[in-house]
Short mmCIF file of C-alpha atoms in Angstrom, two decimals:
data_model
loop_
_atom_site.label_atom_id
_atom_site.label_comp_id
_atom_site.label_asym_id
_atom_site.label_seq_id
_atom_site.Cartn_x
_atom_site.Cartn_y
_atom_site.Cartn_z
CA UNK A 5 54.67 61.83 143.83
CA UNK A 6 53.20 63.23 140.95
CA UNK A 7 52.61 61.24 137.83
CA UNK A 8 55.27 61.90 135.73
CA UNK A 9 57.86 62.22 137.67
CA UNK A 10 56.57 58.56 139.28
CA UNK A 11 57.40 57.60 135.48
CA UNK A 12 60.20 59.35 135.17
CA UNK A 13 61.45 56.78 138.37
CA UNK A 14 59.97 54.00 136.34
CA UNK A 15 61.81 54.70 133.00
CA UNK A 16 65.19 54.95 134.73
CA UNK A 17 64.60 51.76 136.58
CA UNK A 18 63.97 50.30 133.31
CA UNK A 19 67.02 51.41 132.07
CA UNK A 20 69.48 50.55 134.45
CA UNK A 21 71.07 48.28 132.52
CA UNK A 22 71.40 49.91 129.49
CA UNK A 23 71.71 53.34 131.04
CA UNK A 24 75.77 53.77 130.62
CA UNK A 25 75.74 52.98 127.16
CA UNK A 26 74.96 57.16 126.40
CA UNK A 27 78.10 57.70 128.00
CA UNK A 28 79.76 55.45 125.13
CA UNK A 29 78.72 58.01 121.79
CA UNK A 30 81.94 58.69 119.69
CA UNK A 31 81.64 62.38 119.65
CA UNK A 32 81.32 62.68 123.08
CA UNK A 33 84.08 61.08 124.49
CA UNK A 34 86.43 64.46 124.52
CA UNK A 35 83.69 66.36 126.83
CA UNK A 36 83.63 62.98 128.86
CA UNK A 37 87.28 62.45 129.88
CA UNK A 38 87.40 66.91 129.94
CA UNK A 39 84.66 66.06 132.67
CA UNK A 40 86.16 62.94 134.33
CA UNK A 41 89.74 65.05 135.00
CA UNK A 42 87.54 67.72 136.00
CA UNK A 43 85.40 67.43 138.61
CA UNK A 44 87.91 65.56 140.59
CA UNK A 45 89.45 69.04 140.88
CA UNK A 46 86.29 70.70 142.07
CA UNK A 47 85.69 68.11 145.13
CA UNK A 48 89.06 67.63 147.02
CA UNK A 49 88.23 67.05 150.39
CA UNK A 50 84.88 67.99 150.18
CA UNK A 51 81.57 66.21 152.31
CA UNK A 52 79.63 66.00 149.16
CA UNK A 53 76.00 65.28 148.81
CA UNK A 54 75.63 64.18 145.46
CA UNK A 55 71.53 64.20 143.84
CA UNK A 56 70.49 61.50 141.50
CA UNK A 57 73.19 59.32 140.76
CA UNK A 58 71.88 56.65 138.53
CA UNK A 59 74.36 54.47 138.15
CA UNK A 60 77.44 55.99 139.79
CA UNK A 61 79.17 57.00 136.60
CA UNK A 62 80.17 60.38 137.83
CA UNK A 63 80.36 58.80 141.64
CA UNK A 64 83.32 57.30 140.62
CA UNK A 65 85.03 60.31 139.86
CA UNK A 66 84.18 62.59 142.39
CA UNK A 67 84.56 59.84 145.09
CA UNK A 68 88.91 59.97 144.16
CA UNK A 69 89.31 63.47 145.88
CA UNK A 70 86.33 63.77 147.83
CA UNK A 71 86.27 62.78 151.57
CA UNK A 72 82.57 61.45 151.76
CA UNK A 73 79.69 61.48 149.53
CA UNK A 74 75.97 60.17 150.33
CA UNK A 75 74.73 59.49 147.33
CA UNK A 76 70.37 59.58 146.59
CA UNK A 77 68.34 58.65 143.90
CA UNK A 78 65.17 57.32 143.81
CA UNK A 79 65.30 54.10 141.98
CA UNK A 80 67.17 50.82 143.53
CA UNK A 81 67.81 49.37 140.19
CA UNK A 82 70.67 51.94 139.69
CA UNK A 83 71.82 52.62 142.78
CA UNK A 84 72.84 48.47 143.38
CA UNK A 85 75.31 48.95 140.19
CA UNK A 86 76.12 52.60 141.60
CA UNK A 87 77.29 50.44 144.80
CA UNK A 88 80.01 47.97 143.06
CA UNK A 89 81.76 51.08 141.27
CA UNK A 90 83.12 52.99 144.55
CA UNK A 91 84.53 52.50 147.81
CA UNK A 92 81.96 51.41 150.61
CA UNK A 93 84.10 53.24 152.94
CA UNK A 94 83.26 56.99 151.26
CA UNK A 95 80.11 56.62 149.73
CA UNK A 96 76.46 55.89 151.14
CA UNK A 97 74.06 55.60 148.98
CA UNK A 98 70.20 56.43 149.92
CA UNK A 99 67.10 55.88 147.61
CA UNK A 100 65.16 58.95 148.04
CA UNK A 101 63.16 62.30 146.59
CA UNK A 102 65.27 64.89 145.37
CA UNK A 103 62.16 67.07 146.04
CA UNK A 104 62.13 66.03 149.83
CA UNK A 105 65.99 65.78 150.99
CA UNK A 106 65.48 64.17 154.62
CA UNK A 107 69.14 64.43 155.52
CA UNK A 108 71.17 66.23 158.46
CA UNK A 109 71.27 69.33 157.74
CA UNK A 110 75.19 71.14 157.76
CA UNK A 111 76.49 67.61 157.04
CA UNK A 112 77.56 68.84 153.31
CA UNK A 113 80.06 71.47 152.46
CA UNK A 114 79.91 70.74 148.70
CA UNK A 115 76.54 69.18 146.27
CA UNK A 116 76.65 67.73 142.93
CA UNK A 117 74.07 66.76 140.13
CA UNK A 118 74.36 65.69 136.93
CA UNK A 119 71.68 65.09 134.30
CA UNK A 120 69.40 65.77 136.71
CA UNK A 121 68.20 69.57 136.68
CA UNK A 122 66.81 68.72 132.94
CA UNK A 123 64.30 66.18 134.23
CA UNK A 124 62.56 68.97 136.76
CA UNK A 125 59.75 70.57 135.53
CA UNK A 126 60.25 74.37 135.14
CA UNK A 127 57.57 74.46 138.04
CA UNK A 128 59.95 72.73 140.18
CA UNK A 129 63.36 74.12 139.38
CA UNK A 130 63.34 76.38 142.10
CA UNK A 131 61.60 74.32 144.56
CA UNK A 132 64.44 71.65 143.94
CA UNK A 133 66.99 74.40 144.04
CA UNK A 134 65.72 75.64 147.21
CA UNK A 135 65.71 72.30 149.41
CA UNK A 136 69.17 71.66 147.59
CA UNK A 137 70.60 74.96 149.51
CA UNK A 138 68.70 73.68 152.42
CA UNK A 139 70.56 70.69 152.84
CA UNK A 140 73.80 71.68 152.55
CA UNK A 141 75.89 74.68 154.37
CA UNK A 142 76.05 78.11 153.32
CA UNK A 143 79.26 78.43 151.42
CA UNK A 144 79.26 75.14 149.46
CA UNK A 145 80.67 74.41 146.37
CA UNK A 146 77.21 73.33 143.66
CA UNK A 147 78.00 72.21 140.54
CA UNK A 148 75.28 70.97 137.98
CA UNK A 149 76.24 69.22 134.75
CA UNK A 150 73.99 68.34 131.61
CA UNK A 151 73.56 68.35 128.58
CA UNK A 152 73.56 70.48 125.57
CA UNK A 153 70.77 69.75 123.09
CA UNK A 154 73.09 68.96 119.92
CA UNK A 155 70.89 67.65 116.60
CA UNK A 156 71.94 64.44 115.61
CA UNK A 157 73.71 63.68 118.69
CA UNK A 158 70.34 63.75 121.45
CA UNK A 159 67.11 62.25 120.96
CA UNK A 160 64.88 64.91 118.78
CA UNK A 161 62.61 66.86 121.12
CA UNK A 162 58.61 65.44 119.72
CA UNK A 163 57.06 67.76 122.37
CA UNK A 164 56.50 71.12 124.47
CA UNK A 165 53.51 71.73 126.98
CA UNK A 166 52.16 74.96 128.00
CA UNK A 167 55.08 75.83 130.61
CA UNK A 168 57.84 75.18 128.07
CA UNK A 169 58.78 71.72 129.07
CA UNK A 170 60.67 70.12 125.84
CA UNK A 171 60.01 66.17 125.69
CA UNK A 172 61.42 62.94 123.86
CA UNK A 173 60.44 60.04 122.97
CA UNK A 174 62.63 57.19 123.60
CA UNK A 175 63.07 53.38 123.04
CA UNK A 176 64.57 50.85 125.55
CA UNK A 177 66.15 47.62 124.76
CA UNK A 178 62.85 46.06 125.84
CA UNK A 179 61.35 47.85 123.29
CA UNK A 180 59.15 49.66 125.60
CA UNK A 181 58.88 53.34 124.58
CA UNK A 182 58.43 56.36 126.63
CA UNK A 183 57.65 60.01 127.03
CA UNK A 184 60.80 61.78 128.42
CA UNK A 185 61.04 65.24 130.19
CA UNK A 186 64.18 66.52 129.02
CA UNK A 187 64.93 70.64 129.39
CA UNK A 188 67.57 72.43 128.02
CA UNK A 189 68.34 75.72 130.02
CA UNK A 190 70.22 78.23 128.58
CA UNK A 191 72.73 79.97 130.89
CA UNK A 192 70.48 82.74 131.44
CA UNK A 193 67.76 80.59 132.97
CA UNK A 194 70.09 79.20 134.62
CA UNK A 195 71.40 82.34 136.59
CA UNK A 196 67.72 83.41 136.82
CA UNK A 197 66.70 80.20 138.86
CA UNK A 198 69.61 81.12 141.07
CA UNK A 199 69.08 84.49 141.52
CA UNK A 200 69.46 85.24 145.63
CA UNK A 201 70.67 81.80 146.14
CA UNK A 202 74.35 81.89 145.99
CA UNK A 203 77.46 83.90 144.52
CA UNK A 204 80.70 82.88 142.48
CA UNK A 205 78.67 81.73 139.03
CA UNK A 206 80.67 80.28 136.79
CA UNK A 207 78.76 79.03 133.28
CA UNK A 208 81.32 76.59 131.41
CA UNK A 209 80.32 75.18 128.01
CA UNK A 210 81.37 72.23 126.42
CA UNK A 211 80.47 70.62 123.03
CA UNK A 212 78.00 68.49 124.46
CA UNK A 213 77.18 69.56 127.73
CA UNK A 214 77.11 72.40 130.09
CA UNK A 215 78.76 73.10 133.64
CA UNK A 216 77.08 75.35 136.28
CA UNK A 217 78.56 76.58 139.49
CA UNK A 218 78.23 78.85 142.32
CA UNK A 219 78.47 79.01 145.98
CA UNK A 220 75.25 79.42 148.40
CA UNK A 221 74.64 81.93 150.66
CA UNK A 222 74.03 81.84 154.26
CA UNK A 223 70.22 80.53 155.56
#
């Protein structure tokens, strides 16, 4: 694994326990029960395979309509608080490499990840898009959530490299502080990196975050 994604896996097992607390801002909290009514919706019945979890904040939601979800992200440290927030019954949780899904393939009808497409490097966005339509069947339901950069309400982007990553810097509790990759697509970029894979695109905009959704095409 490269080096800053390996820290990228670091920082998020350092903040497991403090990780839900962004879900807690005041002027968010519209956009987060418009999302928590919502995505219910887009799951029912659905074999879900859900990418980077964290903690299982959005699990929880998607796990009250869907009929199974395997759940993978790559640290342990969020996934074992992920586990006490949904039934054992419907969801498994694996730690693994959203860059290398090792799962049976045609076992998904439906994939989901949130806050997760803004930590690949542009380099990757594709690559992870790819293996994404890989692993699931042709005709499933994708739907990508994250955020909008909003001033005064994210951390202030303090960098940009030569392929247009945007970075922050951020403090933990711990008062360790580190170097975040953190993109913001626009919905343009967004239809570009799915160009060829799927059909049905639907953009949805919120105050604070963005929706993206389509439906792959056949292998």
């Amino acid at each position: 694994m490269p080096s800053s994604e390996a820290h990228m896996q670091s920082y998020y097992a350092a903040r497991a326990l403090e990780y839900d607390r962004v879900y807690e801002k005041p002027e968010r909290q519209a956009d987060i029960r418009s999302l928590q009514m919502w995505l219910p919706q887009l799951f029912h019945a659905s074999k879900v395979l859900e990418i980077a979890c964290g903690t299982g904040f959005w699990t929880q939601y998607i796990a009250q309509s869907a009929s199974s979800i395997v759940a993978l992200d790559s640290a342990p440290e969020t996934i074992a608080i992920a586990e006490s927030r949904v039934p054992a019954d419907k969801v498994t949780f694996v730690v693994g490499d959203a860059y290398k899904l090792a799962l049976q393939e045609g076992s998904f009808n439906a994939a989901f990840a949130g806050f997760w497409l803004s930590h690949v490097p542009k380099k990757k966005q594709r690559e992870f898009l790819l293996g994404l339509s890989a692993a699931i069947q042709p005709g499933s339901n994708v739907v990508l959530i994250d955020n909008l950069y909003v001033e005064g309400s994210n951390h202030s982007i303090t960098e940009r490299d030569s392929d247009g990553n945007t970075f922050q810097t951020r403090k933990l509790q711990d008062d360790s502080v580190h170097r975040v990759l953190k993109n913001f697509p626009t919905e343009t970029e967004l239809l570009e990196l799915t160009q060829g894979l799927g059909h049905n695109f639907k953009y949805t905009k919120f105050q604070y975050y963005w929706a993206f959704q389509y439906v792959t095409n056949g292998h």
